[in-house]
XYZ file of C-alpha atoms in Angstrom:
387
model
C 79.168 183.958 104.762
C 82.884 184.648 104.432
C 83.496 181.682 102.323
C 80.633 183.152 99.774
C 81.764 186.187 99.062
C 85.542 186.235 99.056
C 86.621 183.568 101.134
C 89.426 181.128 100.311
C 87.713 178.063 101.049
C 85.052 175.733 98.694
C 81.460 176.989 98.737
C 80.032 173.844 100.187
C 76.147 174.550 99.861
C 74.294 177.316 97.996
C 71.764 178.973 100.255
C 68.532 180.922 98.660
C 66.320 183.414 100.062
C 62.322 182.605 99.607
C 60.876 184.961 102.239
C 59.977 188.015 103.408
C 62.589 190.135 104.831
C 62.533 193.985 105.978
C 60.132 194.784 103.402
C 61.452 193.143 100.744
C 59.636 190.585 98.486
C 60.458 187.105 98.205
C 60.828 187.235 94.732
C 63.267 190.391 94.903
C 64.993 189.003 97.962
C 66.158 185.840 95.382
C 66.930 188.307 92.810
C 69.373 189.871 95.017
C 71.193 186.991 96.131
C 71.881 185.448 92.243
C 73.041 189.417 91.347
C 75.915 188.681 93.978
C 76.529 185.214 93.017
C 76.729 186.075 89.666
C 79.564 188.549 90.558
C 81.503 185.503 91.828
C 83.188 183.024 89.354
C 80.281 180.166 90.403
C 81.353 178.063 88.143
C 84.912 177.366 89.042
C 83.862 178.212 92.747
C 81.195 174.964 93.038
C 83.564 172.799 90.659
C 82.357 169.513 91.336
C 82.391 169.529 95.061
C 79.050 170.338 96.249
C 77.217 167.739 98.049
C 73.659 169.148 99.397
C 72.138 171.704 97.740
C 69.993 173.693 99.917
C 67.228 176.925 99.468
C 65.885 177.739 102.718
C 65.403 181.031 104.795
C 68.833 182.544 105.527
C 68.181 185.852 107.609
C 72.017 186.159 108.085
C 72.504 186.400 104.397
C 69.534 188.755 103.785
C 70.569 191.416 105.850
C 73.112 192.430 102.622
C 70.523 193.289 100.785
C 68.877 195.838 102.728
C 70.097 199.804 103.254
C 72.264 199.626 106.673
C 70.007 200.077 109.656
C 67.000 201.527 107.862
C 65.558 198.268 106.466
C 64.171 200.587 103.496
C 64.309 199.860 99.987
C 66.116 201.623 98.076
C 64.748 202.891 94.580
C 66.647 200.280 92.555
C 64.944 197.887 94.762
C 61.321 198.932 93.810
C 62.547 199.219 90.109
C 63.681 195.560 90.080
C 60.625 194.046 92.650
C 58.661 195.248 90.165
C 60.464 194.112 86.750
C 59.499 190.593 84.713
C 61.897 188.616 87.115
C 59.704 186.144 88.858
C 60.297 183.561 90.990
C 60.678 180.898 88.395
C 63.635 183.045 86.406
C 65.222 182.941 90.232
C 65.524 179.341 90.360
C 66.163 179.275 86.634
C 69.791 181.041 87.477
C 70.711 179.445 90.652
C 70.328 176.382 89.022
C 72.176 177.210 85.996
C 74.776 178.051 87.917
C 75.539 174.543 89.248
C 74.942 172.249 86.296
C 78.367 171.191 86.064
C 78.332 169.606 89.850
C 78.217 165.750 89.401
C 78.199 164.625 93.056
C 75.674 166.593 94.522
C 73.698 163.676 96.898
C 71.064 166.431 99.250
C 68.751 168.302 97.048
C 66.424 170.290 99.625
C 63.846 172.938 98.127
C 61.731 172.688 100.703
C 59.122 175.335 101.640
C 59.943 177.740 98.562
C 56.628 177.358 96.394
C 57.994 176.679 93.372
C 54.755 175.113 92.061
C 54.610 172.882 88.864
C 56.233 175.323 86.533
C 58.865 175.244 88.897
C 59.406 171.636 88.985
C 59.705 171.620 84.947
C 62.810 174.358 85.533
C 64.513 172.329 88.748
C 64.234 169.189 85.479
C 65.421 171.056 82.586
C 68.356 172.590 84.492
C 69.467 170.267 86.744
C 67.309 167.153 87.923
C 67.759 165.520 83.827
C 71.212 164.230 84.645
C 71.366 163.588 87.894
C 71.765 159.969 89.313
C 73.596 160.279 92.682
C 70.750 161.690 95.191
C 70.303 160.075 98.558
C 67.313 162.451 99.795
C 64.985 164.952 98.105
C 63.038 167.323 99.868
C 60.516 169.167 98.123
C 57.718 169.893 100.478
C 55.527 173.291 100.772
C 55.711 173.920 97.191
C 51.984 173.979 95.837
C 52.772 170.560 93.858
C 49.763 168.998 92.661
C 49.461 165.807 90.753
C 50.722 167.387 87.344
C 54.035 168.405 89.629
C 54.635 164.712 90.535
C 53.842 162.875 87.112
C 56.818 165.243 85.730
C 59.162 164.478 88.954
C 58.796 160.683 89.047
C 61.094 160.241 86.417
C 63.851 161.917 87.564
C 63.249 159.981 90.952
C 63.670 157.030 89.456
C 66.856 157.800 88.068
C 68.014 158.134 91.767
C 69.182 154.418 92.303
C 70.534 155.209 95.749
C 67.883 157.483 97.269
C 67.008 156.652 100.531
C 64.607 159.837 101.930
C 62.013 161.267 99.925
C 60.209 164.148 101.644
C 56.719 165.366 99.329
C 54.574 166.701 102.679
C 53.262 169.561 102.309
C 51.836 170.009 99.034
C 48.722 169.260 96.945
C 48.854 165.696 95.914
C 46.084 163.191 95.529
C 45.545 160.033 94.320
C 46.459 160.401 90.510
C 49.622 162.043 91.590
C 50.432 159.239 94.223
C 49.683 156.670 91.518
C 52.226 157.583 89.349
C 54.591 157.741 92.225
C 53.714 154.224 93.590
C 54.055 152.777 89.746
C 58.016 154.399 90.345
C 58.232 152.546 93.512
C 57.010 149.289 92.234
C 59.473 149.176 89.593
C 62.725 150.506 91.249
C 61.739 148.485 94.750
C 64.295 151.301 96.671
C 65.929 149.779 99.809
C 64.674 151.430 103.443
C 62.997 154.305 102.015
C 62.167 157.177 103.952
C 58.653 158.398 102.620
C 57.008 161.258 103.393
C 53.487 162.495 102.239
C 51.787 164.067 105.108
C 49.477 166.841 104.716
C 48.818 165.870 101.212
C 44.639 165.160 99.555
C 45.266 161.256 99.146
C 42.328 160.514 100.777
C 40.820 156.839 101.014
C 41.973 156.325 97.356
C 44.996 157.351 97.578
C 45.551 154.883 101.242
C 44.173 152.028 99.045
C 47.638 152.573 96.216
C 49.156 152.828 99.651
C 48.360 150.220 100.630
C 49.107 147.840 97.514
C 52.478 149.612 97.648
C 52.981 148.365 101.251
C 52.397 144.919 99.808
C 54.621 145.120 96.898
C 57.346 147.378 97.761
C 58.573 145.700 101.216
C 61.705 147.757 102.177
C 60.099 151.053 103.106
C 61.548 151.978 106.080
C 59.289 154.799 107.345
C 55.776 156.172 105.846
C 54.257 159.542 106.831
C 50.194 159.829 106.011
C 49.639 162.631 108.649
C 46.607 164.873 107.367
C 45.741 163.074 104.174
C 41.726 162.710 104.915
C 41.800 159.065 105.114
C 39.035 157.205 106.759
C 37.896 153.574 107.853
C 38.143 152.478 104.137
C 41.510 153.845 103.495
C 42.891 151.929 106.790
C 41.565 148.665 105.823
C 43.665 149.221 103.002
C 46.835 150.096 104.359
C 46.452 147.564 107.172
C 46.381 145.080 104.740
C 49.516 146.279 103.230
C 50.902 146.618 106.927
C 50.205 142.701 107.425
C 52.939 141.843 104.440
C 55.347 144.406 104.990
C 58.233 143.206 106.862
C 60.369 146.165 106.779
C 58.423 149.346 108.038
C 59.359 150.918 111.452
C 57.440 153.991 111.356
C 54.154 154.597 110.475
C 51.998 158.324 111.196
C 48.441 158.253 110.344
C 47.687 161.045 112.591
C 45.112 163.464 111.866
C 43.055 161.459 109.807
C 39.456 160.482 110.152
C 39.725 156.444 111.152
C 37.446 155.580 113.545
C 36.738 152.525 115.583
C 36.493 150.262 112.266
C 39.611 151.445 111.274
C 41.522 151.186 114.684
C 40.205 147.526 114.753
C 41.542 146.549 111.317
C 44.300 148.128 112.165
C 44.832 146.536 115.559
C 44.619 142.687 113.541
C 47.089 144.026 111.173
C 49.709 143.988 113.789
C 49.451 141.111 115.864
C 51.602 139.110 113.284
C 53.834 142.503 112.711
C 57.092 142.126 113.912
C 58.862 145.177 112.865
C 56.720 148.186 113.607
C 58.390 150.269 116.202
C 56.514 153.767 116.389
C 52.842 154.285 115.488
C 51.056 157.757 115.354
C 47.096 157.644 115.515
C 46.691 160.868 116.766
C 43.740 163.074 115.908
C 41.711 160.530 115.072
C 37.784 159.546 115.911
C 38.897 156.178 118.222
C 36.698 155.810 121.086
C 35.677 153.495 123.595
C 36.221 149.640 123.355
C 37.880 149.436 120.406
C 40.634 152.277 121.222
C 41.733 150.371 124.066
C 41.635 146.979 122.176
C 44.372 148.313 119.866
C 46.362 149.339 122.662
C 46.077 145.896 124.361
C 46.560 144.300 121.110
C 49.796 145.994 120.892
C 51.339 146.550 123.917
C 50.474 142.875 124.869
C 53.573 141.074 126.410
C 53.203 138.070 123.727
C 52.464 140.377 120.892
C 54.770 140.299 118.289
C 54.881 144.099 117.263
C 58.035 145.430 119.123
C 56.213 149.236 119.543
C 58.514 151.261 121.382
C 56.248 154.653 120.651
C 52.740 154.977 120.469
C 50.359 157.924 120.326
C 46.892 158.049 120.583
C 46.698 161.764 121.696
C 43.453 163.652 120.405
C 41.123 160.811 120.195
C 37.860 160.338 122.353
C 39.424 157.495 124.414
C 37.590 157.046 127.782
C 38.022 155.304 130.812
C 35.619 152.360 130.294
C 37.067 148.818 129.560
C 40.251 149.864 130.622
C 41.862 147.260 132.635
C 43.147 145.022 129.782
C 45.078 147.495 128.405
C 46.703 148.446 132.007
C 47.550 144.837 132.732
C 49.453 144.862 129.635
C 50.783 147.777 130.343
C 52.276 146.269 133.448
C 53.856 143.472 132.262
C 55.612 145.503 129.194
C 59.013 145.598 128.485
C 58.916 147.490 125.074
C 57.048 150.235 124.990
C 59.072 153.741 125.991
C 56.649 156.311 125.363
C 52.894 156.546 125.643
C 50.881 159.783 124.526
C 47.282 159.407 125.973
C 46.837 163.506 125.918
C 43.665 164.892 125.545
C 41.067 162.335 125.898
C 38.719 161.632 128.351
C 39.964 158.936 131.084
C 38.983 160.980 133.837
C 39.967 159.880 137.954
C 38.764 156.318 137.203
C 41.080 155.640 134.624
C 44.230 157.686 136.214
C 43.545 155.276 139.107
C 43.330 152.411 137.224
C 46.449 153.350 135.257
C 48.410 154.220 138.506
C 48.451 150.913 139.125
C 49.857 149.490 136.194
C 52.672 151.936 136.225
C 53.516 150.450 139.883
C 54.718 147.366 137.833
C 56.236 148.658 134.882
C 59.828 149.447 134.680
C 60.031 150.104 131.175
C 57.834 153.048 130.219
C 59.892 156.446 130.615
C 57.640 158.988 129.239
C 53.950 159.257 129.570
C 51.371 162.297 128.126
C 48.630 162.454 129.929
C 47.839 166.477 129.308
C 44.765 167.684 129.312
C 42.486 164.225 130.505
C 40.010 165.649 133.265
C 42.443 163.299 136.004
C 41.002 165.779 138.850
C 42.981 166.197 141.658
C 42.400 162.641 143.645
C 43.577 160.878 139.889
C 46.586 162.775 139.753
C 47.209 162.246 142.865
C 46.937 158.662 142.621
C 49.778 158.970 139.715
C 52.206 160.661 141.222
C 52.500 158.442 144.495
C 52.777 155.445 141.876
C 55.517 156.806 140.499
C 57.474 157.518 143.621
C 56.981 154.316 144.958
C 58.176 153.304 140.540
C 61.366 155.360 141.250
């Protein structure tokens, strides 16, 4: 913090304060920290040589605005935490205060709540002129679909971005739609998308999917906890099957079940990029669960997976032994997560077997899979006699 507040060096990054600390509110805790920038000739500080401008929790920084050892506020503090600065105001003046920077590439606001009213402020004051970010994080800020409708055009002035990070927040299909009409027309190069823990549901996988089809250089897609079911994977499988550019795909904690892992599975027999798949938390049983596996992991399948997880599922140890004679033969895959399911003794020994053979696989989750002692017993002499 030397560099901040007297130092001779550049102030390379601008760091905010959005959370509790000693007793001190958020909102009060930002206020603070633009009083003491403000003290500071920002202007001429930042000239044009700030490259990634972060707000995050700073606890180091905080501690300045607290009474020495006492964490107590002071009465200047309640005056001001309770005073017609809010939140919005706070962003307001830390963004103000680096308009003139022109080669700022890192924007990350993550986790600060700045809501749609923010997002109108972060335009106004800084995003309207800006052409030169490479990644924008803006997740855990309570944007819903009117947030994103006024942020897509300032994302599309972005000609070089590359990572675009939107988990986190409240957006559904109307939002995403606006987004994917963005994508469609700028067609960014290896793309780093994320919109996990978002309300896309099956709609919302079924733009996904027509983006997947249309807007071929995405690199890596994040759907983790966006309530999408069969219908929304047959959509985004059929996006997967002309996609010839995505490597990493998480539709964990979803609700695709064994119509969904099939679909899924056909989608990537012809898929020859795909390198990490999350299907974690999901409702794939049975049959079907291990046919995707097999499907996948299949020494003349064309999908080069090096990760897979299938964690949290209701997997069980009947109609196994495909999928462990594929596993044998492997050469790909690196890392299996099979935890918490249901392959019980039968299936560790059936598995123990497989892993006899295979001299690619380096790290394998089975937690929490009711092996009983004789199963895990069974996998642990396997792997000596592997080692």
């Amino acid at each position: 913090m030397e560099d901040l507040y007297g130092g001779k060096d550049k102030i390379k990054s601008v760091v905010g304060i959005c959370s509790l600390v000693l007793g001190i509110s958020a909102s009060y805790g930002m206020y603070l920290y633009y009083q003491r920038l403000q003290e500071q000739p920002i202007r001429e500080e930042l000239g044009s040589e700030v490259t990634s401008l972060r707000m995050w929790e700073h606890l180091e920084a905080a501690e300045i605005f607290v009474n020495e050892g006492s964490g107590s506020e002071t009465s200047s503090t309640r005056e001001r935490s309770t005073s017609s600065n809010t939140p919005s105001k706070h962003l307001h003046r830390l963004l103000d205060a680096i308009t003139s920077c022109s080669t700022t590439t890192t924007l990350d606001l993550s986790s600060i709540q700045i809501g749609d009213d923010g997002v109108e402020i972060l335009i106004k004051h800084f995003l309207h002129d800006q052409t030169s970010l490479t990644e924008i994080n803006m997740s855990g800020n309570n944007l819903t679909d009117r947030g994103i409708e006024l942020l897509a055009p300032c994302i599309g002035q972005q000609s070089k971005l590359a990572v675009l990070n939107l988990s986190h927040n409240l957006i559904g299909p109307i939002g995403f739609k606006c987004l994917r009409s963005l994508l469609l027309e700028k067609g960014y190069g290896d793309l780093k998308l994320d919109l996990s823990m978002n309300r896309l549901g099956d709609r919302g996988a079924s733009l996904v999917g027509q983006m997947l089809e249309k807007v071929p250089r995405i690199q890596e897609l994040d759907l983790n906890g966006n309530d999408i079911g069969d219908l929304g994977a047959m959509s985004i499988a059929s996006g997967i099957q002309f996609n010839i550019h995505l490597q990493k795909l998480n539709l964990g904690s979803n609700s695709i079940g064994d119509k969904g892992a099939r679909i899924i599975r056909t989608a990537l027999e012809t898929n020859t990029t795909l390198t990490h798949l999350w299907l974690h938390s999901n409702s794939i049983a049975g049959m079907n669960g291990w046919g995707l596996f097999h499907s996948i992991i299949d020494r003349d399948s064309k999908t080069p997976l090096e990760y897979l997880s299938l964690s949290f599922n209701q997997l069980q140890n009947g109609d196994i032994e495909k999928f462990c004679e594929a596993l044998a033969d492997n050469t790909r895959l690196r890392e299996l997560d099979l935890g918490f399911n249901k392959l019980g003794q039968l299936g560790a020994n059936k598995l123990s077997k497989s892993l006899k053979k295979n001299s690619c696989l380096s790290v394998l989750d089975l937690t929490n899979n009711e092996l009983g002692p004789n199963g895990a017993l069974h996998l642990v002499s396997c792997l000596l006699v592997s080692t």
